[in-house]
Amino acid sequence: GFLLLKHLRFRIMTTIEAHQFAQCITCHAWSPDQTMVAFCPNSTEVHIYRFSVDKWERVHVLQKHDQIVSGIDWSVRSNKIVTVSHDRNSYVWNQEGSEWVPTLVILRLNRAALCVQWSPKENKFAVGSGAKTVCICYYEQENNWWVSKLIRKRHSSSVTSVAWHPNNILLATTSTDGKCRIFSTFIKGVDSRDSATSLASDAKFGEQIMQLDLCSSWAFGVKWSPSGNTFAYVGHNSTIYFIEDVGPAPSAQTVAFRDLPLRDVMFVSERMVVGVGFDCNPMIFAADESGLWSYVKYVNERKVAASSSKYGSQFSEAFGFGKLYGQSKYGVNTDTVEPSKARGGVHHNCINCIIPLKKAENGSVKKFSTSGLDGKVAIWDIESDADFSL
């Protein structure tokens, strides 16, 4: 229940001081066994690090792109890495022995590729671009190559993020035109109709299921809840949007906050979301028993001002801040937080990426990681009592 959230704890497990080699990180992804992390140090390369003994060591450098790598995703089942870049190209990397071998994916873009994500079944991946286009890429067995089908003429500006519904068919996108859209990506011969929801059961490839015009500015960071019944995205106007009952008559909630805008979000569970952005510290949002979403607090705040939500007091001590490994053994004292002051702690610059690291069987997140323009990758652990199931 909602009251059990008082047992929940967030703490820092470790940080990868990638800024020793890079001033900022564009994006990152984890290997299926979580022993290696791949990230772009704001360059044309992808660096892969493995934890060895007591430190992180670079074991691979993927070099194929001509411009900054803007998106990385590492498939859990097939152990493939997909990368996209401002050079308008995408590569799928397969590990052969001790080497990573790239395969070019023809995206047919005339602008930069900005984001990428594998579908849940990993038989497709989606690429958002500055060409107002989304590329749905899949492997063609007959010709032994990756091909793409394009969703065109739907967006009025750059596609900033993509997110797959758990059914492997629906795809959510956000754009700098301020809109969030849901599309069907059904591809004959690749997908099966029995996996589609009622919304996409008869929809053709590229058909727009829904369009939301709630944001008055750029939109970023769309994500689905574990069940796929809810999704959230953020606006550059310091606002987060929660959408339920996806369909002809969706239910939408808008939560505005006083601080700097978010860039990305992630569902920890069906009723809790973590957002990251320009305030350099993750923010928590949660829904009460009536389904009303509200801002809770920053992760490293112990004391917060009274919330407008009647459940705000129950969250006042819900999240604690642990020590940052490699820093002072006394940790960081955050017992008192001045609401008007800038937050910080682990990250010292904008956090531009948040991804799940460990999930429970029900899809809830047990660990996640963040990376930012300060050149750090931080791993966050969610602890709970034995009688609490997230």
Short mmCIF file of C-alpha atoms in Angstrom, two decimals:
data_model
loop_
_atom_site.label_atom_id
_atom_site.label_comp_id
_atom_site.label_asym_id
_atom_site.label_seq_id
_atom_site.Cartn_x
_atom_site.Cartn_y
_atom_site.Cartn_z
CA GLY A 1 0.00 0.00 0.00
CA PHE A 2 0.83 3.67 -0.13
CA LEU A 3 1.85 3.84 3.53
CA LEU A 4 4.57 1.24 3.00
CA LEU A 5 6.54 3.78 0.97
CA LYS A 6 7.88 5.10 4.25
CA HIS A 7 10.16 2.04 4.31
CA LEU A 8 11.68 2.87 0.93
CA ARG A 9 15.23 4.16 0.74
CA PHE A 10 17.33 5.53 -2.09
CA ARG A 11 21.09 5.46 -1.74
CA ILE A 12 24.11 5.82 -3.97
CA MET A 13 25.87 2.51 -4.65
CA THR A 14 28.81 3.90 -6.57
CA THR A 15 29.81 6.41 -9.21
CA ILE A 16 31.96 5.88 -12.27
CA GLU A 17 34.25 8.86 -12.47
CA ALA A 18 34.17 8.94 -16.24
CA HIS A 19 35.02 12.63 -16.20
CA GLN A 20 38.66 11.58 -15.78
CA PHE A 21 38.42 10.80 -19.49
CA ALA A 22 35.45 12.94 -20.55
CA GLN A 23 34.06 16.28 -19.46
CA CYS A 24 30.49 15.14 -20.10
CA ILE A 25 28.53 12.04 -21.05
CA THR A 26 25.97 12.10 -23.83
CA CYS A 27 24.26 8.77 -23.08
CA HIS A 28 24.94 5.39 -21.48
CA ALA A 29 23.72 1.78 -21.36
CA TRP A 30 24.47 -1.39 -19.39
CA SER A 31 25.39 -4.91 -20.47
CA PRO A 32 22.81 -7.66 -19.77
CA ASP A 33 24.77 -8.95 -16.75
CA GLN A 34 25.41 -5.35 -15.57
CA THR A 35 29.17 -5.90 -15.35
CA MET A 36 29.94 -3.43 -18.14
CA VAL A 37 28.72 0.04 -19.03
CA ALA A 38 28.90 1.74 -22.43
CA PHE A 39 28.80 5.51 -22.76
CA CYS A 40 29.63 8.28 -25.18
CA PRO A 41 32.09 10.85 -23.78
CA ASN A 42 30.56 13.59 -25.95
CA SER A 43 32.57 12.40 -28.96
CA THR A 44 32.35 10.08 -31.97
CA GLU A 45 33.35 7.10 -29.81
CA VAL A 46 31.60 4.70 -27.44
CA HIS A 47 33.67 3.59 -24.44
CA ILE A 48 32.92 0.33 -22.65
CA TYR A 49 34.08 -0.07 -19.04
CA ARG A 50 34.20 -3.14 -16.82
CA PHE A 51 34.56 -3.20 -13.05
CA SER A 52 37.81 -4.94 -12.14
CA VAL A 53 38.98 -5.49 -8.55
CA ASP A 54 38.32 -2.04 -7.10
CA LYS A 55 38.08 0.24 -10.11
CA TRP A 56 36.45 0.67 -13.49
CA GLU A 57 38.70 -0.09 -16.49
CA ARG A 58 38.13 0.68 -20.14
CA VAL A 59 38.02 -2.55 -22.13
CA HIS A 60 36.62 -1.49 -25.53
CA VAL A 61 36.34 1.62 -27.69
CA LEU A 62 33.75 1.48 -30.48
CA GLN A 63 34.85 3.67 -33.39
CA LYS A 64 32.71 3.98 -36.47
CA HIS A 65 30.63 7.17 -36.27
CA ASP A 66 31.82 10.45 -37.76
CA GLN A 67 29.97 12.78 -35.37
CA ILE A 68 28.78 12.78 -31.74
CA VAL A 69 27.00 9.61 -30.63
CA SER A 70 23.59 10.72 -29.37
CA GLY A 71 22.01 7.42 -28.36
CA ILE A 72 23.02 3.97 -27.07
CA ASP A 73 20.97 0.93 -26.09
CA TRP A 74 22.24 -2.51 -25.07
CA SER A 75 19.83 -5.40 -25.63
CA VAL A 76 19.26 -7.70 -22.66
CA ARG A 77 18.45 -10.90 -24.53
CA SER A 78 20.74 -10.80 -27.56
CA ASN A 79 23.66 -8.79 -26.12
CA LYS A 80 23.65 -6.38 -29.07
CA ILE A 81 24.52 -2.70 -28.86
CA VAL A 82 22.76 -0.18 -31.08
CA THR A 83 24.18 3.32 -31.51
CA VAL A 84 22.95 6.42 -33.35
CA SER A 85 24.76 9.62 -34.11
CA HIS A 86 24.50 13.12 -35.48
CA ASP A 87 26.13 11.67 -38.61
CA ARG A 88 22.61 10.31 -39.47
CA ASN A 89 23.75 6.70 -39.19
CA SER A 90 23.06 3.77 -36.87
CA TYR A 91 25.15 0.69 -36.16
CA VAL A 92 24.25 -2.61 -34.53
CA TRP A 93 27.30 -4.04 -32.76
CA ASN A 94 27.70 -7.80 -32.28
CA GLN A 95 30.38 -9.26 -30.02
CA GLU A 96 32.53 -11.80 -31.86
CA GLY A 97 35.18 -13.16 -29.58
CA SER A 98 36.88 -10.21 -27.95
CA GLU A 99 35.84 -7.71 -30.64
CA TRP A 100 32.68 -5.74 -31.35
CA VAL A 101 31.75 -5.88 -35.05
CA PRO A 102 29.46 -3.12 -36.42
CA THR A 103 26.69 -3.53 -38.98
CA LEU A 104 25.45 -0.38 -40.68
CA VAL A 105 21.71 0.35 -40.56
CA ILE A 106 20.44 2.49 -43.42
CA LEU A 107 18.20 5.08 -41.76
CA ARG A 108 17.64 7.30 -44.83
CA LEU A 109 17.80 10.46 -42.74
CA ASN A 110 18.86 13.94 -43.84
CA ARG A 111 19.26 15.19 -40.27
CA ALA A 112 20.88 13.94 -37.07
CA ALA A 113 19.68 10.80 -35.29
CA LEU A 114 18.93 11.82 -31.69
CA CYS A 115 17.71 8.81 -29.69
CA VAL A 116 17.33 5.04 -29.91
CA GLN A 117 15.66 2.20 -27.99
CA TRP A 118 15.28 -1.55 -28.48
CA SER A 119 11.73 -2.89 -28.43
CA PRO A 120 10.80 -5.24 -25.54
CA LYS A 121 11.15 -8.34 -27.76
CA GLU A 122 14.35 -6.89 -29.27
CA ASN A 123 13.23 -7.70 -32.81
CA LYS A 124 13.02 -3.97 -33.60
CA PHE A 125 14.45 -0.67 -32.47
CA ALA A 126 13.21 2.89 -32.89
CA VAL A 127 15.29 5.93 -33.81
CA GLY A 128 14.14 9.52 -33.32
CA SER A 129 15.71 12.21 -35.47
CA GLY A 130 16.06 15.87 -36.26
CA ALA A 131 14.41 15.12 -39.62
CA LYS A 132 10.94 15.06 -37.98
CA THR A 133 11.02 11.33 -38.62
CA VAL A 134 10.99 8.09 -36.61
CA CYS A 135 12.79 5.07 -38.05
CA ILE A 136 11.57 1.59 -37.05
CA CYS A 137 14.41 -0.81 -37.79
CA TYR A 138 14.24 -4.60 -37.97
CA TYR A 139 16.40 -7.47 -39.17
CA GLU A 140 15.62 -8.94 -42.56
CA GLN A 141 16.68 -12.58 -42.54
CA GLU A 142 16.50 -13.06 -46.32
CA ASN A 143 19.10 -10.40 -47.08
CA ASN A 144 20.99 -10.61 -43.77
CA TRP A 145 20.80 -6.90 -42.98
CA TRP A 146 18.96 -4.32 -40.89
CA VAL A 147 16.35 -2.27 -42.72
CA SER A 148 14.15 0.62 -41.59
CA LYS A 149 10.60 1.79 -42.17
CA LEU A 150 9.95 5.49 -41.62
CA ILE A 151 7.11 7.27 -39.85
CA ARG A 152 7.02 10.56 -41.76
CA LYS A 153 4.95 13.73 -41.84
CA ARG A 154 3.66 13.34 -38.29
CA HIS A 155 6.07 15.51 -36.32
CA SER A 156 6.57 19.22 -36.90
CA SER A 157 10.04 19.29 -35.37
CA SER A 158 12.83 17.09 -33.98
CA VAL A 159 11.89 13.84 -32.22
CA THR A 160 13.60 14.03 -28.82
CA SER A 161 12.72 10.64 -27.29
CA VAL A 162 11.05 7.33 -28.06
CA ALA A 163 9.56 4.73 -25.70
CA TRP A 164 8.15 1.27 -26.45
CA HIS A 165 4.93 0.01 -24.90
CA PRO A 166 5.34 -3.44 -23.27
CA ASN A 167 3.25 -4.95 -26.10
CA ASN A 168 6.11 -4.30 -28.59
CA ILE A 169 3.69 -2.54 -30.99
CA LEU A 170 2.85 0.92 -29.63
CA LEU A 171 5.56 3.57 -29.62
CA ALA A 172 5.42 6.91 -27.77
CA THR A 173 7.42 9.90 -29.01
CA THR A 174 8.07 13.45 -27.85
CA SER A 175 9.16 16.35 -29.97
CA THR A 176 10.35 19.93 -29.82
CA ASP A 177 7.01 20.84 -31.37
CA GLY A 178 5.65 20.34 -27.83
CA LYS A 179 3.55 17.29 -28.61
CA CYS A 180 3.55 13.68 -27.45
CA ARG A 181 2.28 11.04 -29.88
CA ILE A 182 1.50 7.32 -29.88
CA PHE A 183 2.03 5.28 -33.06
CA SER A 184 1.47 1.73 -34.20
CA THR A 185 4.66 0.07 -35.44
CA PHE A 186 3.10 -3.21 -36.57
CA ILE A 187 5.26 -4.80 -39.27
CA LYS A 188 3.92 -7.83 -41.11
CA GLY A 189 6.24 -10.78 -40.76
CA VAL A 190 7.92 -9.29 -37.70
CA ASP A 191 5.02 -8.76 -35.28
CA SER A 192 1.96 -10.83 -34.45
CA ARG A 193 -1.52 -9.41 -34.00
CA ASP A 194 -2.13 -11.39 -30.82
CA SER A 195 0.45 -9.23 -29.00
CA ALA A 196 -1.30 -6.00 -29.90
CA THR A 197 -3.70 -4.22 -27.59
CA SER A 198 -7.21 -3.31 -28.62
CA LEU A 199 -5.87 0.10 -29.58
CA ALA A 200 -3.38 -1.28 -32.08
CA SER A 201 -5.09 -4.52 -33.06
CA ASP A 202 -6.11 -3.26 -36.48
CA ALA A 203 -3.78 -0.29 -36.83
CA LYS A 204 -1.35 -0.21 -39.72
CA PHE A 205 2.30 0.73 -39.52
CA GLY A 206 2.79 4.42 -38.82
CA GLU A 207 -0.84 5.06 -37.91
CA GLN A 208 -1.15 7.70 -35.20
CA ILE A 209 -3.15 6.39 -32.26
CA MET A 210 -3.10 9.54 -30.18
CA GLN A 211 -1.64 13.05 -30.06
CA LEU A 212 -1.30 15.16 -26.93
CA ASP A 213 -0.87 18.91 -27.15
CA LEU A 214 -0.47 19.64 -23.44
CA CYS A 215 2.98 21.24 -23.46
CA SER A 216 3.61 24.85 -24.44
CA SER A 217 7.33 24.20 -24.98
CA TRP A 218 9.75 21.44 -26.01
CA ALA A 219 8.82 17.95 -24.82
CA PHE A 220 11.32 15.32 -23.66
CA GLY A 221 11.79 11.97 -21.97
CA VAL A 222 8.64 9.90 -22.47
CA LYS A 223 8.41 6.58 -20.56
CA TRP A 224 5.76 3.89 -19.95
CA SER A 225 4.86 2.36 -16.60
CA PRO A 226 5.65 -1.38 -16.12
CA SER A 227 2.09 -2.38 -17.00
CA GLY A 228 1.83 0.00 -19.95
CA ASN A 229 -1.35 1.54 -18.53
CA THR A 230 0.30 4.91 -17.84
CA PHE A 231 3.02 6.98 -19.44
CA ALA A 232 4.73 10.22 -18.51
CA TYR A 233 6.71 12.87 -20.33
CA VAL A 234 8.22 16.23 -19.43
CA GLY A 235 8.23 19.72 -20.85
CA HIS A 236 10.92 22.38 -20.92
CA ASN A 237 8.47 24.58 -18.98
CA SER A 238 9.20 22.72 -15.69
CA THR A 239 6.14 20.53 -16.04
CA ILE A 240 5.56 16.78 -16.07
CA TYR A 241 2.53 15.12 -17.67
CA PHE A 242 0.92 11.81 -16.64
CA ILE A 243 -1.42 10.08 -19.09
CA GLU A 244 -3.73 7.20 -18.21
CA ASP A 245 -6.48 5.37 -20.13
CA VAL A 246 -4.56 5.63 -23.38
CA GLY A 247 -7.09 5.77 -26.18
CA PRO A 248 -9.76 8.01 -27.67
CA ALA A 249 -10.50 9.62 -24.28
CA PRO A 250 -7.26 9.65 -22.26
CA SER A 251 -7.01 10.98 -18.72
CA ALA A 252 -4.21 13.54 -18.31
CA GLN A 253 -2.69 15.16 -15.24
CA THR A 254 -0.24 18.05 -15.26
CA VAL A 255 2.19 18.66 -12.40
CA ALA A 256 4.13 21.95 -12.49
CA PHE A 257 7.10 22.52 -10.20
CA ARG A 258 9.07 25.62 -9.29
CA ASP A 259 12.56 24.37 -10.18
CA LEU A 260 14.54 23.88 -13.36
CA PRO A 261 13.14 21.65 -16.15
CA LEU A 262 13.59 17.88 -16.41
CA ARG A 263 15.15 16.07 -19.35
CA ASP A 264 14.25 12.44 -18.70
CA VAL A 265 11.95 10.33 -16.53
CA MET A 266 11.63 6.71 -15.39
CA PHE A 267 8.87 4.74 -13.68
CA VAL A 268 10.16 3.09 -10.51
CA SER A 269 6.75 1.43 -10.10
CA GLU A 270 3.18 1.96 -11.24
CA ARG A 271 2.76 4.82 -8.75
CA MET A 272 6.20 6.36 -8.59
CA VAL A 273 8.33 8.25 -11.12
CA VAL A 274 11.86 9.61 -10.88
CA GLY A 275 12.74 12.62 -13.06
CA VAL A 276 16.19 14.05 -13.82
CA GLY A 277 17.31 17.25 -15.44
CA PHE A 278 18.89 20.64 -14.94
CA ASP A 279 18.66 20.68 -11.13
CA CYS A 280 21.39 17.99 -11.00
CA ASN A 281 19.46 15.79 -8.59
CA PRO A 282 16.68 13.25 -9.20
CA MET A 283 13.14 14.32 -8.30
CA ILE A 284 10.41 11.99 -7.08
CA PHE A 285 6.75 12.12 -8.14
CA ALA A 286 4.09 9.77 -6.82
CA ALA A 287 0.39 9.04 -7.11
CA ASP A 288 -1.82 8.67 -4.05
CA GLU A 289 -4.58 6.08 -3.61
CA SER A 290 -7.00 8.20 -5.62
CA GLY A 291 -4.57 8.34 -8.56
CA LEU A 292 -3.59 11.98 -8.04
CA TRP A 293 0.04 12.61 -9.03
CA SER A 294 2.16 15.17 -7.17
CA TYR A 295 5.74 16.23 -6.61
CA VAL A 296 7.27 14.62 -3.52
CA LYS A 297 10.86 15.79 -3.09
CA TYR A 298 14.45 15.62 -4.27
CA VAL A 299 16.21 12.34 -3.60
CA ASN A 300 18.78 13.77 -1.19
CA GLU A 301 16.34 15.91 0.79
CA ARG A 302 15.45 14.67 4.24
CA LYS A 303 13.20 17.54 5.21
CA VAL A 304 10.80 19.19 2.80
CA ALA A 305 8.19 21.88 2.91
CA ALA A 306 4.62 20.73 3.41
CA SER A 307 3.18 19.26 0.25
CA SER A 308 -0.18 20.27 -1.15
CA SER A 309 -1.03 16.59 -1.32
CA LYS A 310 -2.63 15.10 1.79
CA TYR A 311 -0.06 12.34 1.52
CA GLY A 312 2.91 14.70 1.47
CA SER A 313 3.77 14.17 5.13
CA GLN A 314 4.01 10.43 4.60
CA PHE A 315 6.81 11.03 2.13
CA SER A 316 8.77 13.52 4.22
CA GLU A 317 11.20 10.85 5.40
CA ALA A 318 10.68 8.35 2.61
CA PHE A 319 13.94 8.93 0.81
CA GLY A 320 17.33 9.09 2.47
CA PHE A 321 20.67 9.94 0.93
CA GLY A 322 23.59 7.56 1.39
CA LYS A 323 27.27 8.22 0.98
CA LEU A 324 29.04 8.81 -2.28
CA TYR A 325 31.72 6.17 -2.63
CA GLY A 326 35.19 7.60 -3.12
CA GLN A 327 34.28 10.78 -1.29
CA SER A 328 34.47 11.68 2.38
CA LYS A 329 33.86 8.70 4.63
CA TYR A 330 31.47 10.86 6.62
CA GLY A 331 29.13 11.14 3.63
CA VAL A 332 27.04 14.18 2.86
CA ASN A 333 24.91 15.90 5.45
CA THR A 334 21.56 16.89 3.98
CA ASP A 335 19.45 17.11 7.13
CA THR A 336 18.43 20.66 6.34
CA VAL A 337 17.60 21.80 2.85
CA GLU A 338 16.73 25.33 1.89
CA PRO A 339 14.01 25.06 -0.75
CA SER A 340 15.23 28.13 -2.62
CA LYS A 341 18.80 26.86 -2.93
CA ALA A 342 20.15 24.74 -5.75
CA ARG A 343 20.23 21.01 -5.13
CA GLY A 344 23.25 18.88 -5.82
CA GLY A 345 25.44 16.23 -4.31
CA VAL A 346 26.21 13.36 -6.65
CA HIS A 347 25.92 15.20 -9.95
CA HIS A 348 27.22 18.72 -10.48
CA ASN A 349 25.70 19.41 -13.87
CA CYS A 350 22.58 18.57 -15.84
CA ILE A 351 21.50 14.91 -15.70
CA ASN A 352 20.45 13.95 -19.21
CA CYS A 353 19.86 10.21 -18.91
CA ILE A 354 18.22 7.79 -16.45
CA ILE A 355 17.83 4.06 -17.14
CA PRO A 356 16.80 1.01 -15.08
CA LEU A 357 19.59 -1.28 -13.95
CA LYS A 358 17.80 -4.02 -12.03
CA LYS A 359 14.10 -4.91 -12.15
CA ALA A 360 11.82 -7.10 -10.08
CA GLU A 361 9.57 -9.71 -11.69
CA ASN A 362 6.65 -7.28 -11.74
CA GLY A 363 8.69 -4.72 -13.68
CA SER A 364 9.40 -2.44 -10.72
CA VAL A 365 12.90 -0.96 -10.66
CA LYS A 366 15.29 -1.99 -7.88
CA LYS A 367 18.36 -0.14 -9.16
CA PHE A 368 18.85 2.59 -11.74
CA SER A 369 21.66 4.73 -13.09
CA THR A 370 22.02 8.34 -14.15
CA SER A 371 24.58 10.14 -16.29
CA GLY A 372 25.14 13.80 -16.98
CA LEU A 373 27.17 16.64 -18.33
CA ASP A 374 29.56 16.40 -15.37
CA GLY A 375 31.08 13.20 -16.76
CA LYS A 376 29.65 10.89 -14.08
CA VAL A 377 27.58 7.72 -14.15
CA ALA A 378 25.86 7.16 -10.78
CA ILE A 379 24.20 3.94 -9.65
CA TRP A 380 21.25 4.31 -7.28
CA ASP A 381 19.93 1.49 -5.12
CA ILE A 382 16.36 1.23 -3.82
CA GLU A 383 16.31 -0.56 -0.48
CA SER A 384 13.20 -1.92 1.22
CA ASP A 385 12.27 -3.88 4.28
CA ALA A 386 11.67 -7.60 3.94
CA ASP A 387 7.91 -7.11 4.23
CA PHE A 388 7.80 -4.47 1.52
CA SER A 389 7.42 -5.44 -2.12
CA LEU A 390 7.96 -2.54 -4.47
#
